[in-house]
PDB file of C-alpha atoms in Angstrom:
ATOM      1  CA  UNK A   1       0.000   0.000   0.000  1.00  0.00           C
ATOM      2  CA  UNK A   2       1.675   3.438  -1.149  1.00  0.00           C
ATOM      3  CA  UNK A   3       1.415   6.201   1.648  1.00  0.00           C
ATOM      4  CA  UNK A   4       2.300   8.782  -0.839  1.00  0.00           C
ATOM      5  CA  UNK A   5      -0.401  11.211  -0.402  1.00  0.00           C
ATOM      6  CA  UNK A   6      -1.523  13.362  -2.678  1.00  0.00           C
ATOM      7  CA  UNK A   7      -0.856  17.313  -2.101  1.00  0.00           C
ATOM      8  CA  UNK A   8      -4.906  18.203  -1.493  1.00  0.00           C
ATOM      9  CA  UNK A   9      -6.703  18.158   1.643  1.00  0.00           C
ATOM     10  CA  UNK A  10      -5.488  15.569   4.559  1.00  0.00           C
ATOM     11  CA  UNK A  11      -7.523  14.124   7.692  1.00  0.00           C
ATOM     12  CA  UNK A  12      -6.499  12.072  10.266  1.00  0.00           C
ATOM     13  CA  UNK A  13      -8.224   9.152   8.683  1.00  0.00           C
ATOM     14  CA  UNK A  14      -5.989   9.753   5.397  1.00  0.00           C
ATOM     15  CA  UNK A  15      -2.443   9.887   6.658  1.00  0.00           C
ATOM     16  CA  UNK A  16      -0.322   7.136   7.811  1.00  0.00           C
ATOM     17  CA  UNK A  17      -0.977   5.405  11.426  1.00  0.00           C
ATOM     18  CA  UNK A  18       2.083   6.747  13.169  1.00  0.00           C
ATOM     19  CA  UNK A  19       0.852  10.259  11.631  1.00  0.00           C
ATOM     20  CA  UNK A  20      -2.760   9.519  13.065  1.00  0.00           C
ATOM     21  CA  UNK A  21      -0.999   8.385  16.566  1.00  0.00           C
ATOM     22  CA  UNK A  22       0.799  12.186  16.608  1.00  0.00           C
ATOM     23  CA  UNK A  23      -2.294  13.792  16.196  1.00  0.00           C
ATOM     24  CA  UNK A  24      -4.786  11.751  18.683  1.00  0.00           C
ATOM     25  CA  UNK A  25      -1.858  12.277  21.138  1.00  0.00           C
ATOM     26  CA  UNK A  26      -2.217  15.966  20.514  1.00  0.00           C
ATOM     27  CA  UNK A  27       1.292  16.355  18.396  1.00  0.00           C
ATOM     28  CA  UNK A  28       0.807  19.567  16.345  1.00  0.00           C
ATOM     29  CA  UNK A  29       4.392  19.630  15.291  1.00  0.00           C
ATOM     30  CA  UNK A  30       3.972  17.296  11.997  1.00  0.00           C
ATOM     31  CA  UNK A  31       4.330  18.356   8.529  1.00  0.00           C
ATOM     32  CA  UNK A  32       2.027  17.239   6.191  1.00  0.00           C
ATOM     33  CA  UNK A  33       3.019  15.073   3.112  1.00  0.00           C
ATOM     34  CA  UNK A  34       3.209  18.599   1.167  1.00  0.00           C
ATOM     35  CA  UNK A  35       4.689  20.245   3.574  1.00  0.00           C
ATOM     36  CA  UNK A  36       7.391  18.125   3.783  1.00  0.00           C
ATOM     37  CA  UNK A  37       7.584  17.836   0.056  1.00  0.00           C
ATOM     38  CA  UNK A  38       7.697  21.531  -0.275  1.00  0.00           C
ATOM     39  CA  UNK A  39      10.715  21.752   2.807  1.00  0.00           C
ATOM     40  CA  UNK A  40      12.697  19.148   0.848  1.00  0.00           C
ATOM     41  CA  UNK A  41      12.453  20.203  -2.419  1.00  0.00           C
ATOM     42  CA  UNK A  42      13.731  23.969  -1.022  1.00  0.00           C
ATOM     43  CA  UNK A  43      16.424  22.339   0.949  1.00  0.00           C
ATOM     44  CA  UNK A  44      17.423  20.405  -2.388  1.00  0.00           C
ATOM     45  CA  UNK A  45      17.695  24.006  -4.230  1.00  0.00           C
ATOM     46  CA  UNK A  46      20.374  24.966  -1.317  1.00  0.00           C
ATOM     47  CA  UNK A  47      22.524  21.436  -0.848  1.00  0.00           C
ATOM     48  CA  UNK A  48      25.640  20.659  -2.284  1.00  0.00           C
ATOM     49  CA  UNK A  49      26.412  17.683  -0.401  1.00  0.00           C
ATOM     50  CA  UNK A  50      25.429  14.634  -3.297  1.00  0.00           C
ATOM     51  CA  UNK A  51      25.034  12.573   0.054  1.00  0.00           C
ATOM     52  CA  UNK A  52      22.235  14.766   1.672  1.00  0.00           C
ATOM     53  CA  UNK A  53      20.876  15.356  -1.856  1.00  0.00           C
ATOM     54  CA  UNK A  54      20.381  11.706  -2.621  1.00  0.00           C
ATOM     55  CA  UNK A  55      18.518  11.605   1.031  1.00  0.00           C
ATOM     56  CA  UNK A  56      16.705  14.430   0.556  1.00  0.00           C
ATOM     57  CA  UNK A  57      15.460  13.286  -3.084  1.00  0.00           C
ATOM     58  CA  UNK A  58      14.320   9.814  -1.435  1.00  0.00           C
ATOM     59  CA  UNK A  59      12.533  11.994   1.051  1.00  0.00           C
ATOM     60  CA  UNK A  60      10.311  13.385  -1.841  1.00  0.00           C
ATOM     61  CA  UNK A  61       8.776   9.570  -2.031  1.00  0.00           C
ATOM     62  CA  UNK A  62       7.136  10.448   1.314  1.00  0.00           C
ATOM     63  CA  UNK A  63       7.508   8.759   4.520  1.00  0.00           C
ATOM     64  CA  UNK A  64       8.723   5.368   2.700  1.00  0.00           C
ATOM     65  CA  UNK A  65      11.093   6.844   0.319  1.00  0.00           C
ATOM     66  CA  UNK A  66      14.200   5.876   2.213  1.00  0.00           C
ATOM     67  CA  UNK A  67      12.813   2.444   2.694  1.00  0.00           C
ATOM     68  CA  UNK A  68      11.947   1.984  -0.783  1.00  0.00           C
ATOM     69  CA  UNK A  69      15.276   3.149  -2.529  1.00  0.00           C
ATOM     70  CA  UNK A  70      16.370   0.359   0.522  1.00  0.00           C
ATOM     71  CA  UNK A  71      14.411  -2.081  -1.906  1.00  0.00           C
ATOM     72  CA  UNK A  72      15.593  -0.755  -5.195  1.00  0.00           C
ATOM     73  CA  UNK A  73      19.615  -1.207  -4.057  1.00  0.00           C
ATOM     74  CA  UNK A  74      18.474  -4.744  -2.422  1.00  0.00           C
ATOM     75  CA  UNK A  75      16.870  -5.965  -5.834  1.00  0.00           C
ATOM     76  CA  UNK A  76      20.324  -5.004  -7.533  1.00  0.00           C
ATOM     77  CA  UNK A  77      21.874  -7.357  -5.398  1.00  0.00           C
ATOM     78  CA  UNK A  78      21.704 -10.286  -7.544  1.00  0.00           C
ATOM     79  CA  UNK A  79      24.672 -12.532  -6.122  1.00  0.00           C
ATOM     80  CA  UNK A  80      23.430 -11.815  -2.452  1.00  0.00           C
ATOM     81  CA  UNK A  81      26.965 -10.162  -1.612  1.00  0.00           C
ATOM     82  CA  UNK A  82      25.154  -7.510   0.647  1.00  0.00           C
ATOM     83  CA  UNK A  83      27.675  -4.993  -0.955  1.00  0.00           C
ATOM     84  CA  UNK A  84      26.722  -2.532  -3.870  1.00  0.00           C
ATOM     85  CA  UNK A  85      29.681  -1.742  -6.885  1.00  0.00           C
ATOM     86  CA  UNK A  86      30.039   1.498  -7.802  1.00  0.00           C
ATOM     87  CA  UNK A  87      27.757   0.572 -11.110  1.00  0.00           C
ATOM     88  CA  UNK A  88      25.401  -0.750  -9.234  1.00  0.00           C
ATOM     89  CA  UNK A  89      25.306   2.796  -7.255  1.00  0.00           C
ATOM     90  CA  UNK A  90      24.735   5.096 -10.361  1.00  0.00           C
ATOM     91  CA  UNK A  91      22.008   2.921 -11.551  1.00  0.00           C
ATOM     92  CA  UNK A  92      19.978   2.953  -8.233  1.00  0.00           C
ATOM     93  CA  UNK A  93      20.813   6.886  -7.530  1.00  0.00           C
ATOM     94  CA  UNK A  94      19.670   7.240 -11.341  1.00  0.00           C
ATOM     95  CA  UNK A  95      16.610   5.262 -10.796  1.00  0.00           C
ATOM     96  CA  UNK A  96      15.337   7.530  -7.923  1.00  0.00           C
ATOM     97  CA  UNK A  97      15.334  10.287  -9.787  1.00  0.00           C
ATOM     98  CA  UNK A  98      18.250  12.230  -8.000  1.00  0.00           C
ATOM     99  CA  UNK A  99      20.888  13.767 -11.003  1.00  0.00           C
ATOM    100  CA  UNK A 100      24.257  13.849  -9.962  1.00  0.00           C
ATOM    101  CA  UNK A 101      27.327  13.965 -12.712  1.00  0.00           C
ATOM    102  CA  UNK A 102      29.778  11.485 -12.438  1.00  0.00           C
ATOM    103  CA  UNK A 103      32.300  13.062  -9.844  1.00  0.00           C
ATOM    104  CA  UNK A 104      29.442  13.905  -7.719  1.00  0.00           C
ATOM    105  CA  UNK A 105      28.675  10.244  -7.772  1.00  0.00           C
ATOM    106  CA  UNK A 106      32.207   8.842  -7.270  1.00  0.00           C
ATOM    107  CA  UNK A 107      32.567  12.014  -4.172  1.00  0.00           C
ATOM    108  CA  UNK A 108      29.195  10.042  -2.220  1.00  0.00           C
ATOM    109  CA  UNK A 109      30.121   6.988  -3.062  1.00  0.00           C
ATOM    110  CA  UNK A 110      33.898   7.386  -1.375  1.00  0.00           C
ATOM    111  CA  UNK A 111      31.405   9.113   1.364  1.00  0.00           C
ATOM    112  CA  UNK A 112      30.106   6.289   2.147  1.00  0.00           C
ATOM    113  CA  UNK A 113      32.383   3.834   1.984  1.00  0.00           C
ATOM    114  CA  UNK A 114      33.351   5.001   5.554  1.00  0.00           C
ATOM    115  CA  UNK A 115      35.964   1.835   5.675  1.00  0.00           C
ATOM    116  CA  UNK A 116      37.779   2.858   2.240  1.00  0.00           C
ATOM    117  CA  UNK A 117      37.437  -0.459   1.676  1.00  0.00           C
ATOM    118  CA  UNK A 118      36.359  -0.033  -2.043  1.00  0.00           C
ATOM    119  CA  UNK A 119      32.816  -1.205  -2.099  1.00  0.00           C
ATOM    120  CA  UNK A 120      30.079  -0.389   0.090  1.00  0.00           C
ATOM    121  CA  UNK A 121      27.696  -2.434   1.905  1.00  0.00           C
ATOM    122  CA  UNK A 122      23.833  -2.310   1.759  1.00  0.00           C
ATOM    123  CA  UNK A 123      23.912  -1.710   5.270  1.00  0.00           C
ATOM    124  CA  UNK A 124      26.563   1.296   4.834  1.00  0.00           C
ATOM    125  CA  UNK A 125      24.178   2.851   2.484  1.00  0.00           C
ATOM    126  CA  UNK A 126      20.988   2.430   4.467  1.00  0.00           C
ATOM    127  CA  UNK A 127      23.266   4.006   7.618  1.00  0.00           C
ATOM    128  CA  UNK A 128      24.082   7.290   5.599  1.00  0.00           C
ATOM    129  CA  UNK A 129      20.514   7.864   4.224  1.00  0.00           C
ATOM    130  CA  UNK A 130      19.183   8.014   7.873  1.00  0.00           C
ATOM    131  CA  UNK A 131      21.637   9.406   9.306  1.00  0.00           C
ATOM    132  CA  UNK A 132      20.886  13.565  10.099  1.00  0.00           C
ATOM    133  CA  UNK A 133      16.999  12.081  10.084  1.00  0.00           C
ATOM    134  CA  UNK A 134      16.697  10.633  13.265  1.00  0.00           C
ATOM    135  CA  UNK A 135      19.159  11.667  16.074  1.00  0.00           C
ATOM    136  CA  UNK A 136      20.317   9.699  18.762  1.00  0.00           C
ATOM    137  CA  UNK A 137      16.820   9.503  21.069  1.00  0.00           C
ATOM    138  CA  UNK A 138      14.714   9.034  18.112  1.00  0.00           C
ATOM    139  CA  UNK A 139      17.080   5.964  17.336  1.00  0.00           C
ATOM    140  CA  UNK A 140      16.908   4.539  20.600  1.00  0.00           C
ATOM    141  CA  UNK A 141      13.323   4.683  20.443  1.00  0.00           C
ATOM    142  CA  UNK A 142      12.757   2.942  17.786  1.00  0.00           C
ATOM    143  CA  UNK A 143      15.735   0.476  18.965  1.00  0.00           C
ATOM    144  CA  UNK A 144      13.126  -0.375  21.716  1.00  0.00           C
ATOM    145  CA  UNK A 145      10.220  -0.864  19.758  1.00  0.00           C
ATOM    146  CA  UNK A 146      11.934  -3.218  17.233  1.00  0.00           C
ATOM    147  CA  UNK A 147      13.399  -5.282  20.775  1.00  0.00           C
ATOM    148  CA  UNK A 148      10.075  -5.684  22.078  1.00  0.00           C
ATOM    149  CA  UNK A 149       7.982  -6.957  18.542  1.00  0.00           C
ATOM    150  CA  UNK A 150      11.033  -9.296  17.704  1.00  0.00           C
ATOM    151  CA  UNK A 151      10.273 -11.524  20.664  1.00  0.00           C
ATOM    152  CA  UNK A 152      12.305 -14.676  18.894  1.00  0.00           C
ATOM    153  CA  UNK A 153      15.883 -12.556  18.296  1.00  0.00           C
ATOM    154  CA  UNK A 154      14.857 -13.192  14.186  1.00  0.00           C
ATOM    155  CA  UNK A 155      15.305  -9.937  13.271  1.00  0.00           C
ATOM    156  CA  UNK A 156      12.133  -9.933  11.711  1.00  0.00           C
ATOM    157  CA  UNK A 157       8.661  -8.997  12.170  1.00  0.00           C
ATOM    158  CA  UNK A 158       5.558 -10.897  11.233  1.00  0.00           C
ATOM    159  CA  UNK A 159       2.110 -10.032  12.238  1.00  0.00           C
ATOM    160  CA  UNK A 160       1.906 -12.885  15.070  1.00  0.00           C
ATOM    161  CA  UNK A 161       5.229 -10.340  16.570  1.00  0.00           C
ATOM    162  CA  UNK A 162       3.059  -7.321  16.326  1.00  0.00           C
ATOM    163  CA  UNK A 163      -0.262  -8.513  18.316  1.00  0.00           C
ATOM    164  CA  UNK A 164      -0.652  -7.978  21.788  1.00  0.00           C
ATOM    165  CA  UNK A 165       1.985  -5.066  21.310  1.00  0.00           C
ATOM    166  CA  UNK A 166       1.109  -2.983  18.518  1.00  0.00           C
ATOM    167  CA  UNK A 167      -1.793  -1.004  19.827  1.00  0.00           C
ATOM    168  CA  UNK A 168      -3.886  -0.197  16.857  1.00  0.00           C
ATOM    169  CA  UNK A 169      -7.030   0.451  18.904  1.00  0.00           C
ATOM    170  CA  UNK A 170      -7.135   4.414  17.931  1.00  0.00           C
ATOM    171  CA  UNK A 171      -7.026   3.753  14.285  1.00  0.00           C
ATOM    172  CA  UNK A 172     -10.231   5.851  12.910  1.00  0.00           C
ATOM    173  CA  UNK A 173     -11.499   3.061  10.784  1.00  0.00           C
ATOM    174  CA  UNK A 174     -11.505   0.573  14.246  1.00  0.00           C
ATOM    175  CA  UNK A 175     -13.571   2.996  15.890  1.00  0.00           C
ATOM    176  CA  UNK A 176     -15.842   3.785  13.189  1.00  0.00           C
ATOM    177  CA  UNK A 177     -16.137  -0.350  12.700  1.00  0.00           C
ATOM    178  CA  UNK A 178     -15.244  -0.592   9.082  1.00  0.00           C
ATOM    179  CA  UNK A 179     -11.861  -2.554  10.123  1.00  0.00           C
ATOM    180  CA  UNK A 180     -11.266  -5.623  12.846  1.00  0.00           C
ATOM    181  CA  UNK A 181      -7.996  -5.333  14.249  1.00  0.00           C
ATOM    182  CA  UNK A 182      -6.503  -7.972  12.192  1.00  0.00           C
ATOM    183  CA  UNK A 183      -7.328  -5.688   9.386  1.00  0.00           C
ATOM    184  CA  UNK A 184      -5.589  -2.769  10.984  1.00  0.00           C
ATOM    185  CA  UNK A 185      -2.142  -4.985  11.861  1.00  0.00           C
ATOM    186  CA  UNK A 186      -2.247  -6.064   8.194  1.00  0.00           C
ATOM    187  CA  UNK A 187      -2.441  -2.354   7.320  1.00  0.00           C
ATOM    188  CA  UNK A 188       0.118  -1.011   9.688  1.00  0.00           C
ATOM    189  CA  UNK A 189       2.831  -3.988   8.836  1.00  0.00           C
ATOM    190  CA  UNK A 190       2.124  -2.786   4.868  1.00  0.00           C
ATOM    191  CA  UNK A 191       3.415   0.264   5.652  1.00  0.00           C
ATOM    192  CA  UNK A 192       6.951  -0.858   6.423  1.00  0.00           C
ATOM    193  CA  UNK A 193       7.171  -2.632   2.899  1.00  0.00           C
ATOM    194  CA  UNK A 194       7.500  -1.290  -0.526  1.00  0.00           C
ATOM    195  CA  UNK A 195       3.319  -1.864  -2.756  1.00  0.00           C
ATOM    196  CA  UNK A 196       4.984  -4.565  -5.055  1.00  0.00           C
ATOM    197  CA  UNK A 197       7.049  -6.228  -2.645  1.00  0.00           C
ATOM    198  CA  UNK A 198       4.806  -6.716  -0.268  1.00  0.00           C
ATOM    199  CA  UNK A 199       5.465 -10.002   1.999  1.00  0.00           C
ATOM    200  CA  UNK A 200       4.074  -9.306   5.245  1.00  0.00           C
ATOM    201  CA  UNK A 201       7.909  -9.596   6.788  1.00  0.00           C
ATOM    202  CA  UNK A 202       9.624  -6.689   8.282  1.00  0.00           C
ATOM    203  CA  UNK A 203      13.393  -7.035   8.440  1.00  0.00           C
ATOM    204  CA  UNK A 204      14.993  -4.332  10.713  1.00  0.00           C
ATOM    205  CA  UNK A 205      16.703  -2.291   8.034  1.00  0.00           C
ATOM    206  CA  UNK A 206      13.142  -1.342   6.583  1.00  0.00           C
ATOM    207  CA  UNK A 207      11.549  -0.879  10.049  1.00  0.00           C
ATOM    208  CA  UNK A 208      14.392   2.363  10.669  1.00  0.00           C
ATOM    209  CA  UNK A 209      14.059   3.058   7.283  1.00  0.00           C
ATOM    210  CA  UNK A 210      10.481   3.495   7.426  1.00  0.00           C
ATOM    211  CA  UNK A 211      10.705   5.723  10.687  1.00  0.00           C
ATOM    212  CA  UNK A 212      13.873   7.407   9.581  1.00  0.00           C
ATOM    213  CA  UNK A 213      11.253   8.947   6.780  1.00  0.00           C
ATOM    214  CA  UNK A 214       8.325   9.150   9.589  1.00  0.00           C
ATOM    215  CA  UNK A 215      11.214  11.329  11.384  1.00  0.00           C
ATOM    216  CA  UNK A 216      11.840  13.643   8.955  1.00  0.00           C
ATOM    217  CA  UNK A 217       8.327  15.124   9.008  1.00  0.00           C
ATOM    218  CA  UNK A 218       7.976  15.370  13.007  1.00  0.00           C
ATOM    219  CA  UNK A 219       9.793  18.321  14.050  1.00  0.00           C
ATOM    220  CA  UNK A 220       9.938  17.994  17.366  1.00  0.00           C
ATOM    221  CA  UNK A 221      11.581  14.727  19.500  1.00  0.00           C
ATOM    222  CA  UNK A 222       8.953  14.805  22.225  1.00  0.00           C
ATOM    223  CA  UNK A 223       6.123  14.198  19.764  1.00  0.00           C
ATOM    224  CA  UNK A 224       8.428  11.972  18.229  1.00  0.00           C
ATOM    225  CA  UNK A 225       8.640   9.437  21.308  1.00  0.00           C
ATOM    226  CA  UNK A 226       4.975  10.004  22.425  1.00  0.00           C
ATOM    227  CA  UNK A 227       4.221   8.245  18.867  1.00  0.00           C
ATOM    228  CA  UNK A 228       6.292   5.759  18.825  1.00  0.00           C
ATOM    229  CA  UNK A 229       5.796   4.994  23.083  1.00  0.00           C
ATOM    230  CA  UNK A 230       1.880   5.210  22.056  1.00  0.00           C
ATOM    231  CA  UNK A 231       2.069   2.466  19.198  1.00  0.00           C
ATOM    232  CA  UNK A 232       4.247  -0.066  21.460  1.00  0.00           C
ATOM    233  CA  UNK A 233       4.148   0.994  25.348  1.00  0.00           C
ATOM    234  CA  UNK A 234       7.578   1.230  25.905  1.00  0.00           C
ATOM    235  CA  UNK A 235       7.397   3.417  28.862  1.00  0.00           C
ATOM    236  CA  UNK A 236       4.582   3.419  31.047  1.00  0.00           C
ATOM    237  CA  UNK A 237       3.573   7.143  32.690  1.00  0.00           C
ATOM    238  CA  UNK A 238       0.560   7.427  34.889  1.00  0.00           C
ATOM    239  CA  UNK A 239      -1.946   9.640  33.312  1.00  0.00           C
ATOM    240  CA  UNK A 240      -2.428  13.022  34.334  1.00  0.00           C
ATOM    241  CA  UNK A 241      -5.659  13.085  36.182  1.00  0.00           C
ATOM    242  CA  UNK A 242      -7.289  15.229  39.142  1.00  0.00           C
ATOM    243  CA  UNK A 243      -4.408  16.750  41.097  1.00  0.00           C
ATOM    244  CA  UNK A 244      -1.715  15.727  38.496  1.00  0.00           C
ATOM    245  CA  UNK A 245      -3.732  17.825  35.719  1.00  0.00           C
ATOM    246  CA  UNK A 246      -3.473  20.825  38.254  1.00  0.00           C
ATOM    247  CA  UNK A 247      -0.469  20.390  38.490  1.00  0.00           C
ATOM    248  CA  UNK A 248       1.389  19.576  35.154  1.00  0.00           C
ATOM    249  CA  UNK A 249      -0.983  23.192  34.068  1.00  0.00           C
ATOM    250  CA  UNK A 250       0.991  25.084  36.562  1.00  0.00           C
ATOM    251  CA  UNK A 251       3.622  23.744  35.265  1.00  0.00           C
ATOM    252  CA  UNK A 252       4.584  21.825  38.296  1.00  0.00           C
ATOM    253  CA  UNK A 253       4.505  18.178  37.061  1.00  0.00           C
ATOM    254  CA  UNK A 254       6.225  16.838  34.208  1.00  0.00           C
ATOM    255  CA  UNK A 255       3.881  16.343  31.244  1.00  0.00           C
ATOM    256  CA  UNK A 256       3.595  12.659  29.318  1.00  0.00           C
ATOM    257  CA  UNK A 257       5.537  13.583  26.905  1.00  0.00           C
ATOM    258  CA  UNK A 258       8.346  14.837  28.689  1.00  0.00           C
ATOM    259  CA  UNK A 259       8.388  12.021  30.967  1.00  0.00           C
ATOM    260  CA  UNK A 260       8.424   9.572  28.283  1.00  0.00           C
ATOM    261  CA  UNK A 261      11.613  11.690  26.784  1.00  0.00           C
ATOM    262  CA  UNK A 262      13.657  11.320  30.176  1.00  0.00           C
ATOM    263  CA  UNK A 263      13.236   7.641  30.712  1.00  0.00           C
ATOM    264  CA  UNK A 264      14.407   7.153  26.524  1.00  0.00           C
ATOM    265  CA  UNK A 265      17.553   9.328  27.861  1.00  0.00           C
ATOM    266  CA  UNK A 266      17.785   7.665  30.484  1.00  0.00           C
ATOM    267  CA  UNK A 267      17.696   4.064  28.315  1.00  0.00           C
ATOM    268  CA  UNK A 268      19.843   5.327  25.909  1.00  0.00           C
ATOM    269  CA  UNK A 269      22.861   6.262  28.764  1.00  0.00           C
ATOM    270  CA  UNK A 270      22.485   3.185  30.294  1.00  0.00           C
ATOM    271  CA  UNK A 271      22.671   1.717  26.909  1.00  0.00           C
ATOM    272  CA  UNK A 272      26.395   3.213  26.102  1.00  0.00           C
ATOM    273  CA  UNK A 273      27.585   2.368  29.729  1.00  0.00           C
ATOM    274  CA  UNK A 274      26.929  -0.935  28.709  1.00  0.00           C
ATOM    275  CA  UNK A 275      28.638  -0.824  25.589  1.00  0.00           C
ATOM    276  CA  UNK A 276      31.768   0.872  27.013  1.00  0.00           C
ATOM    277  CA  UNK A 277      31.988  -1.682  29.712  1.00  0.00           C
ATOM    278  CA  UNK A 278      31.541  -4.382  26.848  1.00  0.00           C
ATOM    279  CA  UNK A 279      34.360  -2.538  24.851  1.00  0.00           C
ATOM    280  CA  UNK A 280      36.182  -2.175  28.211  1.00  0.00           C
ATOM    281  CA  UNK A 281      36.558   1.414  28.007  1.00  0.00           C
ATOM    282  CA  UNK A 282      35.383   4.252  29.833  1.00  0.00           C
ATOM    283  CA  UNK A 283      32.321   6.083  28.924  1.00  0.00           C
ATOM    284  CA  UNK A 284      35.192   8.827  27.849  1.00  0.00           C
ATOM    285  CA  UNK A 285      36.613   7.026  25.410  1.00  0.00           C
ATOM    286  CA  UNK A 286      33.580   5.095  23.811  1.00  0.00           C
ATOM    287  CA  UNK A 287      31.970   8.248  22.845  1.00  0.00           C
ATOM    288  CA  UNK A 288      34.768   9.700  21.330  1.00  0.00           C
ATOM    289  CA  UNK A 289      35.966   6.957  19.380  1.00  0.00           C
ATOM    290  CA  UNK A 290      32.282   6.280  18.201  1.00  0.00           C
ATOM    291  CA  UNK A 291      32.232   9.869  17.368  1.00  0.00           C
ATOM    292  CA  UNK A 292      35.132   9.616  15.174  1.00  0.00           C
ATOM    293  CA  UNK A 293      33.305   6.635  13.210  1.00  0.00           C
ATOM    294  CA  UNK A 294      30.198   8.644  13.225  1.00  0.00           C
ATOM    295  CA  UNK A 295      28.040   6.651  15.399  1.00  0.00           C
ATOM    296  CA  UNK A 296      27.912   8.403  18.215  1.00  0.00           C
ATOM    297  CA  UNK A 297      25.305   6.843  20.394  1.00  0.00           C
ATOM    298  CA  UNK A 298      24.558  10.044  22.531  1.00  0.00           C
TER     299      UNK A 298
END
């Protein structure tokens, strides 16, 4: 199913779920699909960067264009190598749609082959597109969500992984009875996957894919968690009711959203003491050596 919308009027009951889920949980900060459009296409005008502008021209897809150019490089694949030639590159930048001469392929190419190694690797690529989308909370976020669906350590989703954990309950057509919520799960795992590939699998690259592109049109991290945390209860926060109302409107309790924000900070720096201590460094030195690799956890 293609969640490219087009550039007319939008409701809730027309957008994406994880756009719906921002706006029942009161997220105003959300560009709409020509909004977005309209941001990247300016944006595109100013970059020079044939990285960015390869990102930003996937971007124009919509929500799913950085998971479908994903599926374009992945079909190229033929001999199941998991790495992409420089041929191979041209041809799947071409087929996007983004123009770039030939140095200002070979210049993101050598970009991305972060390793000089000569070739780069599907998961390389996928890396680069999202990176400058989703920062280091919004990552961690969606780290969580992915840990909690893939119960079995497969590193894929199937709809039996997202029941019981994928609430779906808001979805307009559930509550106006036109859907069961078997209907809705088959819905909401379609959006993950490209409309002629669909095979009702997620593997993890196209799960961050997909929300590296939700990302992009949510300006603000807050609303950005309260999404995600309201699709997959990753954090519970007691509901402000009575005297906690009162309070959070005097500003003297700490709203949802904000409390759903300090316990994904607080996730993702327990997260890199872990993986300094399993790197047996301090927390010092892991951050500065993954900072100089450019993955810089936090």
């Amino acid at each position: 199913m293609d969640h490219v919308q087009s550039e007319g009027e939008e409701t809730v009951a027309t957008k994406p779920y994880h756009y719906q889920m921002v706006m029942i949980s009161g997220g105003a900060n959300i560009l709409s699909q020509s909004q977005l459009r309209a941001k990247v296409r300016h944006m595109l005008t100013q970059s020079t960067d044939p990285v960015e502008r390869i990102r930003l021209t996937a971007l124009l897809r919509g929500p799913g264009g950085i998971r479908d150019i994903g599926r374009i490089f992945r079909n190229m694949d033929d001999d199941n190598s998991g790495q992409i030639s420089f041929s191979e590159f041209q041809q799947g930048v071409t087929a996007i749609g983004c123009v770039l001469d030939h140095c200002e392929m070979q210049k993101a190419y050598d970009q991305i082959d972060s390793d000089h190694s000569g070739s780069i690797s599907y998961e390389e690529f996928l890396e680069n597109l999202r990176d400058k989308i989703m920062n280091s909370i919004r990552e961690r976020m969606v780290q969580e969500a992915f840990k909690k669906l893939d119960k079995d350590g497969s590193g894929c989703l199937t709809i039996e992984d997202l029941r019981g954990v994928c609430d779906v309950s808001g979805h307009p057509k559930i509550l106006s009875g036109d859907w069961t919520e078997e209907q809705a799960l088959e819905q909401f795992l379609s959006n993950f996957d490209t409309p002629d590939n669909f095979d009702a699998t997620i593997t993890k690259d196209e799960f961050f894919s997909y929300y590296a592109g939700v990302s992009a049109s949510i300006n603000k991290d807050e609303d950005f968690l309260m999404m995600v945390n309201d699709t997959y209860h990753l954090f519970t926060t007691k509901p402000n009711t009575g005297i906690r109302k009162v309070k959070t409107a005097l500003g003297l309790q700490r709203t949802a959203k904000e409390k759903v924000m300090d316990k994904c900070k607080k996730a993702l720096q327990q997260s890199i003491i872990q993986e300094a201590a399993e790197h047996k460094m301090s927390v010092a030195q892991y951050k500065k050596i993954t900072l100089q690799h450019g993955n810089a956890k936090g």
